[in-house]
Amino acid sequence: MASSPGGNGNFDSGLEIKTRSVEQTLIPLVSQITTLINHKDKPKKSERTQAAVQRVGQAVSVAVGRFVAVGEAIASENQELKDEMGQACLEARRAGDAIAQLTDTGSAVSPPPPPPPQPDGRQTVFSDRTGMVKAARLLLSSVTKVLVLADRIVIKQIVSSRNKVLVTLDHLERVSTFQEFVQIFSQFGNEMVEFAHLTGDRQNDLKDEKKKARMAAARAVLEKCTMMLLTASKTCLRHPDCESARINKDAVFQRMRCALEQVIDIVTEARGCGDNKILPASIHDGIKDFKSSVECLRDNLYSLSPQSVGGQLEALVERTEDFTDSAYTSHEQRQAILGLCQLARQDTQQLVAAWAQASVQANEATEEMEVSIVKTCQSISDLRRELHKVASGRASDLLKVHGEQLPLRSLKVAGAEGNLEAVAEYSRTLTEQKEQLVETCRLLCHVSGSEPLEITCIHAEETFHVIGPQIISAAQTLALHPSSKIAKENLDVFCEAWESQLCDMVLLLREINDVFEGRRGGDKRPYLSLPRPGKHSASLSNLKGAKAVKLDAEEQTSMAKLGLELRLLSSDVDAEVDKWEEPEHEIVRQSQSLASMAYSMHLFTRGEGLLKTTLDLFHQAEVLSEEGLQLSSALRTFCSQLLDEEKTAVAAETEKLVALCQQLQAGAKTPAQGKTATFQKVDSCIQTTRSLLAVVLSLLPFCNKLNRKYKSERSSLGSPQDWKERPDASTPVQEGGALNGKSSNGFGVKSLDQHMGALNLLESK
């Protein structure tokens, strides 16, 4: 966040900015105000310079007037904010008027006398710099307050939406007839869609990555539980006297209520959640803190006591018991961990001895102590590496074994045959798998490397812990009613949720490994599924008359492997893009867009995301092919600066990309009659997209290498851009500048949407 004039980076100590939309709206205003405050005038001022500064001051004043109109409109629609918002708007208006007056140099023909020099030696066009600083602070503080107050309305909307969902959820739980259930579930579905949109916008807007991860986990539960709630409720209505069906249904309702409360806790920052929810102590954090404490001794021998360092190490070693006490840890792995713990103890003891000697003799770190610090840090790093190896290896092995889904298949068969004994036997097998997966998630949490990934590990652990027993109760219900189609469908839904979580765990493991190896920072990139409204709309005409179809459970299962390959490829593309030094490079931006759309197609194969029907998918495939052709154009432009051999290599891959884009476009536009033909078209689109992404993945590292090479050569010769005369440093930014329509509030509040034009603080002249 840019700091305001005067050094108060938070604008108002009582206001904490928690969302990106508020921050992004303030940044350009800060930029313009800072330009005015820090403006350095030439010894001889020109009328043009004075007029430019005056225009900026007047434009800020006019823009503040529009902004205040937004705040006043909000206040009139929300009585509970009327007094606070009115006061903030009044302060903002006063500050804007003051800035306009201070930058008004007058309309006289002859220029006014130069202002007296400021204490720091600078001169300004306006004569009262102290007054300008005061007005700027008041403006930034009041505008921030207006934005933060407006943000409360978003929170109010989300809470109100949750309350509606809860009321309908209670009604759903008490229905006794199918007709009543269908009617209320339709209402529930509409309310959940509204809640999903509001919370999705909020999740994307949050600045705190921990809150974003918690929100994502809670929303994932709600999304998956909605389908479970449908089939579990229908099963209970069909078999009202079945105890296992009731248990199955009750568990779904309870989980949905918990997830709804978690979302509200995050949004409202209730004491039970939000920032105050403490994550379990992880070994990664313990190692990080221990190494930091040890390395601090280089600068200050008395920064902490030997007892505290020893205590930190013992607490860390105690946490490794989750590994060493596990029945699934091999003897060799257990001995390796214990050996490294003992080595860390020995190195720490040597460090403490050298530390004590240095404190008496030198009062600063000695060479012997420096060696001990290095050895201690190395041994603790070796321990971390071994723990990561054990956790990731365990997870990888489990996912290979459980990827075959043998217990789930056996449960389905035994349930359909009405074989309660077989169901009980396979339930025990599934329970053992569940315990292994739960423990593995706990170990991964220890080595995840970032708080968002820790939260994702905890979510995975909770999901396996809850869904395992739900699958068993659904299988028991089917075994008691083997001819029941709805009981079979219900079991399928819960099994799909289990399989979906296994797929998520594959991706989670990959991200943890990427963070450990330094390839990623541990924060997930947000993806956009559908193209923006209005963009590529012409392609919709090609799909007129096509029938929108959803993949059924069997088709989703057969697509799961292909979809996962697509997800992994999109992750690889993202990883390669992150290695580029120029994030705004055309090749980078187009590649990111392709990865984003491929990810949305992956979600489609799982029945998730914004692509709900095959029509959505085919439209997305057309858009993706157009983006791919734009990337091809960017690659051809890039080729023009390459030598012959390099140009030939890039051009050859580019032609492959063009061919695949044309193939994808043609396939997406080809009509498909009947379910089988539609499924084959879906399969073809996803396979072509996979091949297309593979070509992009092969091009990115090669182009990055060439780009760095030629950039280095150009910089050594001197870029022509550097020879151009730079604009005078004293010239103010253009009217409009950073504030010209670049900010967005992202609030989603009706009244703000109606007045969004006023938030574009300066107009282009």
PDB file of C-alpha atoms in Angstrom, residues 18-21 151 154 158 195-223 263 266-267 456 524-527 599 746-747:
ATOM      1  CA  LYS A  18      -8.710  -5.645   4.542  1.00  0.00           C
ATOM      2  CA  THR A  19      -9.707  -5.859   0.879  1.00  0.00           C
ATOM      3  CA  ARG A  20      -7.876  -5.306  -2.373  1.00  0.00           C
ATOM      4  CA  SER A  21     -10.717  -3.255  -3.844  1.00  0.00           C
ATOM      5  CA  ASP A 151     -17.366  -2.450   2.703  1.00  0.00           C
ATOM      6  CA  VAL A 154     -20.935  -6.172   1.546  1.00  0.00           C
ATOM      7  CA  ILE A 158     -23.279 -11.888   2.925  1.00  0.00           C
ATOM      8  CA  PHE A 195     -24.416 -16.840  -1.541  1.00  0.00           C
ATOM      9  CA  ALA A 196     -21.742 -18.454  -3.726  1.00  0.00           C
ATOM     10  CA  HIS A 197     -21.426 -15.323  -5.883  1.00  0.00           C
ATOM     11  CA  LEU A 198     -21.182 -12.991  -2.897  1.00  0.00           C
ATOM     12  CA  THR A 199     -18.630 -15.124  -1.039  1.00  0.00           C
ATOM     13  CA  GLY A 200     -16.634 -15.808  -4.207  1.00  0.00           C
ATOM     14  CA  ASP A 201     -16.261 -12.084  -4.841  1.00  0.00           C
ATOM     15  CA  ARG A 202     -15.293 -11.577  -1.210  1.00  0.00           C
ATOM     16  CA  GLN A 203     -12.738 -14.385  -1.318  1.00  0.00           C
ATOM     17  CA  ASN A 204     -11.037 -12.871  -4.361  1.00  0.00           C
ATOM     18  CA  ASP A 205     -11.060  -9.438  -2.723  1.00  0.00           C
ATOM     19  CA  LEU A 206      -9.464 -10.435   0.587  1.00  0.00           C
ATOM     20  CA  LYS A 207      -5.854  -9.357   1.117  1.00  0.00           C
ATOM     21  CA  ASP A 208      -5.064 -11.924   3.832  1.00  0.00           C
ATOM     22  CA  GLU A 209      -3.996 -15.193   2.177  1.00  0.00           C
ATOM     23  CA  LYS A 210      -4.933 -17.243   5.268  1.00  0.00           C
ATOM     24  CA  LYS A 211      -8.482 -15.923   5.184  1.00  0.00           C
ATOM     25  CA  LYS A 212      -8.668 -16.574   1.450  1.00  0.00           C
ATOM     26  CA  ALA A 213      -7.583 -20.180   1.985  1.00  0.00           C
ATOM     27  CA  ARG A 214     -10.126 -20.685   4.793  1.00  0.00           C
ATOM     28  CA  MET A 215     -12.858 -19.137   2.699  1.00  0.00           C
ATOM     29  CA  ALA A 216     -11.953 -21.372  -0.255  1.00  0.00           C
ATOM     30  CA  ALA A 217     -12.102 -24.469   1.975  1.00  0.00           C
ATOM     31  CA  ALA A 218     -15.505 -23.531   3.411  1.00  0.00           C
ATOM     32  CA  ARG A 219     -16.931 -22.718  -0.014  1.00  0.00           C
ATOM     33  CA  ALA A 220     -15.637 -26.028  -1.393  1.00  0.00           C
ATOM     34  CA  VAL A 221     -17.515 -27.855   1.373  1.00  0.00           C
ATOM     35  CA  LEU A 222     -20.735 -25.983   0.560  1.00  0.00           C
ATOM     36  CA  GLU A 223     -20.401 -26.647  -3.159  1.00  0.00           C
ATOM     37  CA  VAL A 263     -17.681 -18.290   6.108  1.00  0.00           C
ATOM     38  CA  ILE A 266     -14.136 -15.139   8.362  1.00  0.00           C
ATOM     39  CA  VAL A 267     -16.184 -12.315   6.856  1.00  0.00           C
ATOM     40  CA  THR A 456      -5.609 -26.744   2.572  1.00  0.00           C
ATOM     41  CA  LYS A 524      -2.423 -20.183  -5.420  1.00  0.00           C
ATOM     42  CA  ARG A 525      -3.099 -18.213  -8.584  1.00  0.00           C
ATOM     43  CA  PRO A 526      -6.735 -17.236  -9.000  1.00  0.00           C
ATOM     44  CA  TYR A 527      -8.320 -18.563 -12.160  1.00  0.00           C
ATOM     45  CA  TYR A 599      -8.097 -25.100 -15.562  1.00  0.00           C
ATOM     46  CA  GLY A 746     -15.261  -4.937  -6.465  1.00  0.00           C
ATOM     47  CA  PHE A 747     -17.883  -4.367  -3.783  1.00  0.00           C
TER      48      PHE A 747
END
